[in-house]
DNA sequence: AGCACGCCGACT
DNA sequence: GTCGGCGTGCTC
């Protein structure tokens, strides 16, 4: 038997399967998906088996044998191995990178070089050197010594050791090890027949009280027990138990244990709640797809507080009743203990939780519960989409519009797209839930001109549970405030509203809408922001050159001192900090208790949780923060939400800025008045007439979506066209520019070849035409123009039609890497980027 | 990614 | 004449 193995070297030249022989002894352990140690050149590497082969016409002389199998159960299923290939093609990464991404970090290979004594009959003359004698003596005493220890012990450049190795006096062996091992605990086993324990009590010396206690305890509780628990229960030391084991009365062994992050916490079991009419009609649709084992993608558009989670829970129950498994993805930020509690409460020990706050060991153990079939439901952040289940019936993606479902490192996958791909393989249903669905998803629920069935099905929940109304949203025009002489960051109405809550002892959430590094320039009198005449996005201010620049096409203009629109001189560079808001709050409302949540205050582990608990316990009047306060919070006493400046996201140089603004405003407004008390929302803005602000204030998602889709269609942006972002980096700009331009030229050449006809790539693409079309923008300097002393340039490929473009870009990238490898040029490709920066 | 092989400058 | 620079190519 032979195996095709992908080795752990993420490089162009090794991005293929290598053939290995499977030794007879390992035959029954090696399967597709096994992790193996294989000799590769002079070393031993970790690899993944992707195919099994019978003895065929292959060149058997050149194959080496697999050295070891690293897991008892293959960590990947055949389906996941196939998914790895799909990922590598779709997102243009090395296959091993894709496979690695599907495993917990604990299974990342660790390589160890061990030195042992070799053939001492070698060149004995070498041993005349005292230094060498010393080393050999050290190795002889130890048996095997890790290379690192030897290097440390004999401070040396390693040349002596190298000499000994090449002469054969010392030998080197390489091993593949796990970064993390299963945790072990000493466990006490009583002998199989209870009788001998009784016997033992009599045979012990009368004064061996403690040992007798232990035995009596074990007679009463005749099952295996952890040593630490036994010591606790009988109040004895480890020595007492050990001596019993030495006499052979009991057995003491190391047993693998699971680290349970939720150990000692009990979750109150909950029963399914009665569903509203809307909920049950939505549930009915999902249930029938699950029951019929039909692959279908549902987009569940439910307003904030409409009870989506209960629908998820009951749908999962249906899936479990079918004997199948379910995956639930949640944005990292909202994977709070409350969220976990709801799932553990309903499904108990059948749930595994995967999130980034777990230690590597904890995550590994949660993950092993899946491979061991101990759980049926996984709830987790992005990477939980790779849970190694074999019978998936349902995949749920909550808050599907969240950009955190896109991984920023290679493989730059989008969990939403991966979920659909996996669901197809399993004939499973997918539920994408959101109060503000992404335009990509909503567009997929719509009928296209050619009358085909749309790929996704839209389900809607318009009402909050228990008939609670959505909060009223007031738009505050900050230009008016300025005219009336209010230069503070709080409008009169927001100020009054906060004051009122302080008196009524109700709580306020304040959102400072700030993201990214890009600063934009705006007129404070009329709200005018300079935009690019070709791209319809706002220009970014570059401090160094004092220029306004477009990041998509490179257009630039001089910084303005006077507003081109109204001639006002109140031009401001935006980018306000939460600290400043906090200070001003303190001045306006002496004694106000504010909890500030931003990147500065939430880096520490568990701090995020701590602040929210404090706020819940009413130890503060105001929760002030960035985007993170907008998501999923549910506090009964919050009756006021204020958005300090809605425009900061709106004016980012990104075609998705209107979408992000609408989402953020809708989500944060959803935080108010979720319980008995009514909610009120104030949105401060310099562009009150903007449709994203207007639609959010009316809670009108569909109106927003229609308007925005129109704009996207006209400007050839997603979801009608797809994008690929290619970033080049190098220490020197001229070389970088030349290379990036060469790349673009080559890509266009290939595209023309492919289309087999001369194509004017820059002609307007007719949205109605059937064929593949493509446009390349740039190269231009990246918005972050230098990182770690490397300059960055980027270009954007816009295309429509099948995945040909990503294949073309892949081929161009390969060509590029071949010719520029030595120049230390780096290239990074992002298919369907979330941010063009 | 590593590592060996191989073809041209500055030294005993 | 040799030691060593890192360009090129391979790893089942």
Short mmCIF file of N, CA, C and O in Angstrom, two decimals, chain A residues 431-483:
data_model
loop_
_atom_site.label_atom_id
_atom_site.label_comp_id
_atom_site.label_asym_id
_atom_site.label_seq_id
_atom_site.Cartn_x
_atom_site.Cartn_y
_atom_site.Cartn_z
N UNK A 431 -28.52 27.90 7.95
CA UNK A 431 -29.33 29.06 8.34
C UNK A 431 -28.39 30.23 8.58
O UNK A 431 -27.53 30.18 9.46
N UNK A 432 -28.53 31.27 7.78
CA UNK A 432 -27.75 32.48 7.98
C UNK A 432 -28.68 33.47 8.66
O UNK A 432 -29.70 33.85 8.09
N UNK A 433 -28.36 33.85 9.89
CA UNK A 433 -29.26 34.72 10.63
C UNK A 433 -28.69 36.11 10.82
O UNK A 433 -27.49 36.26 11.04
N UNK A 434 -29.53 37.12 10.71
CA UNK A 434 -29.07 38.48 10.95
C UNK A 434 -30.25 39.45 10.97
O UNK A 434 -31.27 39.20 10.33
N UNK A 435 -30.08 40.54 11.71
CA UNK A 435 -31.06 41.62 11.63
C UNK A 435 -30.71 42.53 10.46
O UNK A 435 -31.53 43.31 10.00
N UNK A 436 -29.46 42.41 10.00
CA UNK A 436 -28.97 43.26 8.92
C UNK A 436 -28.14 42.41 7.96
O UNK A 436 -26.93 42.50 7.94
N UNK A 437 -28.79 41.56 7.18
CA UNK A 437 -28.03 40.64 6.31
C UNK A 437 -27.07 41.37 5.39
O UNK A 437 -27.33 42.50 4.97
N UNK A 438 -25.98 40.70 5.08
CA UNK A 438 -25.01 41.27 4.15
C UNK A 438 -25.68 41.37 2.78
O UNK A 438 -26.60 40.62 2.45
N UNK A 439 -25.20 42.30 1.97
CA UNK A 439 -25.79 42.46 0.64
C UNK A 439 -25.52 41.25 -0.23
O UNK A 439 -26.32 40.90 -1.09
N UNK A 440 -24.39 40.59 0.02
CA UNK A 440 -24.09 39.35 -0.70
C UNK A 440 -25.21 38.35 -0.48
O UNK A 440 -25.67 37.70 -1.42
N UNK A 441 -25.64 38.21 0.78
CA UNK A 441 -26.64 37.19 1.08
C UNK A 441 -28.03 37.58 0.62
O UNK A 441 -28.75 36.76 0.06
N UNK A 442 -28.42 38.83 0.84
CA UNK A 442 -29.78 39.22 0.47
C UNK A 442 -29.94 39.13 -1.04
O UNK A 442 -30.98 38.73 -1.56
N UNK A 443 -28.86 39.48 -1.76
CA UNK A 443 -28.93 39.43 -3.21
C UNK A 443 -29.17 38.00 -3.69
O UNK A 443 -29.85 37.77 -4.69
N UNK A 444 -28.60 37.04 -2.95
CA UNK A 444 -28.76 35.63 -3.34
C UNK A 444 -30.18 35.12 -3.10
O UNK A 444 -30.50 34.00 -3.49
N UNK A 445 -31.01 35.90 -2.39
CA UNK A 445 -32.39 35.46 -2.19
C UNK A 445 -33.31 36.03 -3.26
O UNK A 445 -34.50 35.77 -3.27
N UNK A 446 -32.72 36.87 -4.12
CA UNK A 446 -33.57 37.56 -5.08
C UNK A 446 -33.55 36.88 -6.43
O UNK A 446 -32.55 36.31 -6.84
N UNK A 447 -34.66 37.00 -7.11
CA UNK A 447 -34.79 36.45 -8.44
C UNK A 447 -33.96 37.27 -9.41
O UNK A 447 -33.98 38.49 -9.38
N UNK A 448 -33.20 36.62 -10.24
CA UNK A 448 -32.45 37.35 -11.26
C UNK A 448 -33.32 37.46 -12.50
O UNK A 448 -34.38 36.84 -12.58
N UNK A 449 -32.85 38.22 -13.46
CA UNK A 449 -33.62 38.46 -14.67
C UNK A 449 -34.00 37.19 -15.41
O UNK A 449 -35.09 37.08 -15.97
N UNK A 450 -33.10 36.20 -15.40
CA UNK A 450 -33.35 35.01 -16.20
C UNK A 450 -34.33 34.02 -15.58
O UNK A 450 -34.55 32.93 -16.11
N UNK A 451 -34.93 34.42 -14.44
CA UNK A 451 -36.00 33.62 -13.88
C UNK A 451 -35.59 32.35 -13.17
O UNK A 451 -36.43 31.56 -12.77
N UNK A 452 -34.27 32.17 -12.98
CA UNK A 452 -33.84 30.98 -12.24
C UNK A 452 -34.20 31.10 -10.77
O UNK A 452 -34.39 32.19 -10.24
N UNK A 453 -34.23 29.96 -10.10
CA UNK A 453 -34.53 29.94 -8.67
C UNK A 453 -33.34 30.55 -7.93
O UNK A 453 -32.19 30.20 -8.20
N UNK A 454 -33.61 31.50 -7.02
CA UNK A 454 -32.48 32.08 -6.29
C UNK A 454 -31.79 31.05 -5.41
O UNK A 454 -32.45 30.12 -4.92
N UNK A 455 -30.48 31.17 -5.20
CA UNK A 455 -29.75 30.16 -4.43
C UNK A 455 -30.13 30.11 -2.94
O UNK A 455 -30.02 29.05 -2.34
N UNK A 456 -30.51 31.24 -2.35
CA UNK A 456 -30.87 31.23 -0.93
C UNK A 456 -32.37 31.52 -0.80
O UNK A 456 -32.96 32.16 -1.67
N UNK A 457 -32.95 31.08 0.32
CA UNK A 457 -34.35 31.36 0.54
C UNK A 457 -34.49 32.31 1.72
O UNK A 457 -33.89 32.10 2.77
N UNK A 458 -35.28 33.35 1.53
CA UNK A 458 -35.43 34.37 2.58
C UNK A 458 -36.56 34.01 3.54
O UNK A 458 -37.67 33.71 3.12
N UNK A 459 -36.25 34.04 4.83
CA UNK A 459 -37.25 33.89 5.88
C UNK A 459 -37.21 35.16 6.71
O UNK A 459 -36.15 35.69 6.98
N UNK A 460 -38.37 35.65 7.11
CA UNK A 460 -38.39 36.95 7.78
C UNK A 460 -39.13 36.91 9.11
O UNK A 460 -40.17 36.26 9.23
N UNK A 461 -38.57 37.61 10.09
CA UNK A 461 -39.28 37.82 11.36
C UNK A 461 -39.26 39.32 11.65
O UNK A 461 -38.22 39.90 11.94
N UNK A 462 -40.44 39.95 11.55
CA UNK A 462 -40.51 41.41 11.64
C UNK A 462 -40.79 41.91 13.04
O UNK A 462 -40.62 43.09 13.33
N UNK A 463 -41.28 41.02 13.89
CA UNK A 463 -41.74 41.45 15.22
C UNK A 463 -40.78 41.01 16.30
O UNK A 463 -40.20 39.94 16.24
N UNK A 464 -40.65 41.87 17.33
CA UNK A 464 -39.92 41.43 18.51
C UNK A 464 -40.83 40.51 19.32
O UNK A 464 -42.06 40.59 19.21
N UNK A 465 -40.22 39.62 20.11
CA UNK A 465 -41.05 38.72 20.91
C UNK A 465 -41.82 39.53 21.95
O UNK A 465 -41.42 40.62 22.34
N UNK A 466 -42.92 38.98 22.39
CA UNK A 466 -43.79 39.58 23.39
C UNK A 466 -44.32 40.94 22.97
O UNK A 466 -44.66 41.78 23.79
N UNK A 467 -44.35 41.18 21.66
CA UNK A 467 -44.93 42.40 21.13
C UNK A 467 -44.23 43.68 21.55
O UNK A 467 -44.80 44.77 21.47
N UNK A 468 -42.96 43.56 22.01
CA UNK A 468 -42.24 44.79 22.39
C UNK A 468 -41.93 45.60 21.15
O UNK A 468 -41.51 45.05 20.13
N UNK A 469 -42.09 46.93 21.24
CA UNK A 469 -41.81 47.75 20.05
C UNK A 469 -40.31 47.97 19.88
O UNK A 469 -39.55 47.88 20.83
N UNK A 470 -39.93 48.26 18.65
CA UNK A 470 -38.54 48.67 18.41
C UNK A 470 -38.38 50.09 18.96
O UNK A 470 -39.34 50.84 19.04
N UNK A 471 -37.19 50.45 19.37
CA UNK A 471 -37.01 51.77 19.96
C UNK A 471 -37.20 52.88 18.92
O UNK A 471 -37.01 52.66 17.74
N UNK A 472 -37.58 54.05 19.40
CA UNK A 472 -37.67 55.18 18.48
C UNK A 472 -36.28 55.74 18.25
O UNK A 472 -35.48 55.85 19.17
N UNK A 473 -35.99 56.07 17.01
CA UNK A 473 -34.66 56.57 16.68
C UNK A 473 -34.76 58.02 16.22
O UNK A 473 -35.52 58.33 15.30
N UNK A 474 -34.02 58.90 16.89
CA UNK A 474 -34.00 60.30 16.46
C UNK A 474 -32.65 60.61 15.85
O UNK A 474 -31.61 60.27 16.40
N UNK A 475 -32.70 61.30 14.72
CA UNK A 475 -31.46 61.71 14.07
C UNK A 475 -31.17 63.14 14.51
O UNK A 475 -32.03 64.00 14.45
N UNK A 476 -29.95 63.37 14.97
CA UNK A 476 -29.58 64.71 15.40
C UNK A 476 -28.59 65.28 14.39
O UNK A 476 -27.52 64.69 14.15
N UNK A 477 -28.95 66.40 13.81
CA UNK A 477 -28.10 67.03 12.81
C UNK A 477 -27.03 67.87 13.51
O UNK A 477 -27.31 68.93 14.07
N UNK A 478 -25.80 67.41 13.49
CA UNK A 478 -24.74 68.10 14.23
C UNK A 478 -24.34 69.41 13.56
O UNK A 478 -23.73 70.27 14.20
N UNK A 479 -24.68 69.61 12.31
CA UNK A 479 -24.39 70.88 11.66
C UNK A 479 -25.23 71.98 12.31
O UNK A 479 -24.77 73.09 12.55
N UNK A 480 -26.49 71.61 12.63
CA UNK A 480 -27.38 72.56 13.31
C UNK A 480 -26.83 72.91 14.68
O UNK A 480 -26.85 74.06 15.10
N UNK A 481 -26.33 71.88 15.38
CA UNK A 481 -25.77 72.10 16.72
C UNK A 481 -24.65 73.13 16.65
O UNK A 481 -24.56 74.03 17.48
N UNK A 482 -23.80 72.95 15.63
CA UNK A 482 -22.67 73.86 15.49
C UNK A 482 -23.17 75.28 15.21
O UNK A 482 -22.68 76.25 15.78
N UNK A 483 -24.16 75.39 14.33
CA UNK A 483 -24.73 76.69 14.02
C UNK A 483 -25.26 77.36 15.27
O UNK A 483 -25.17 78.57 15.44
#
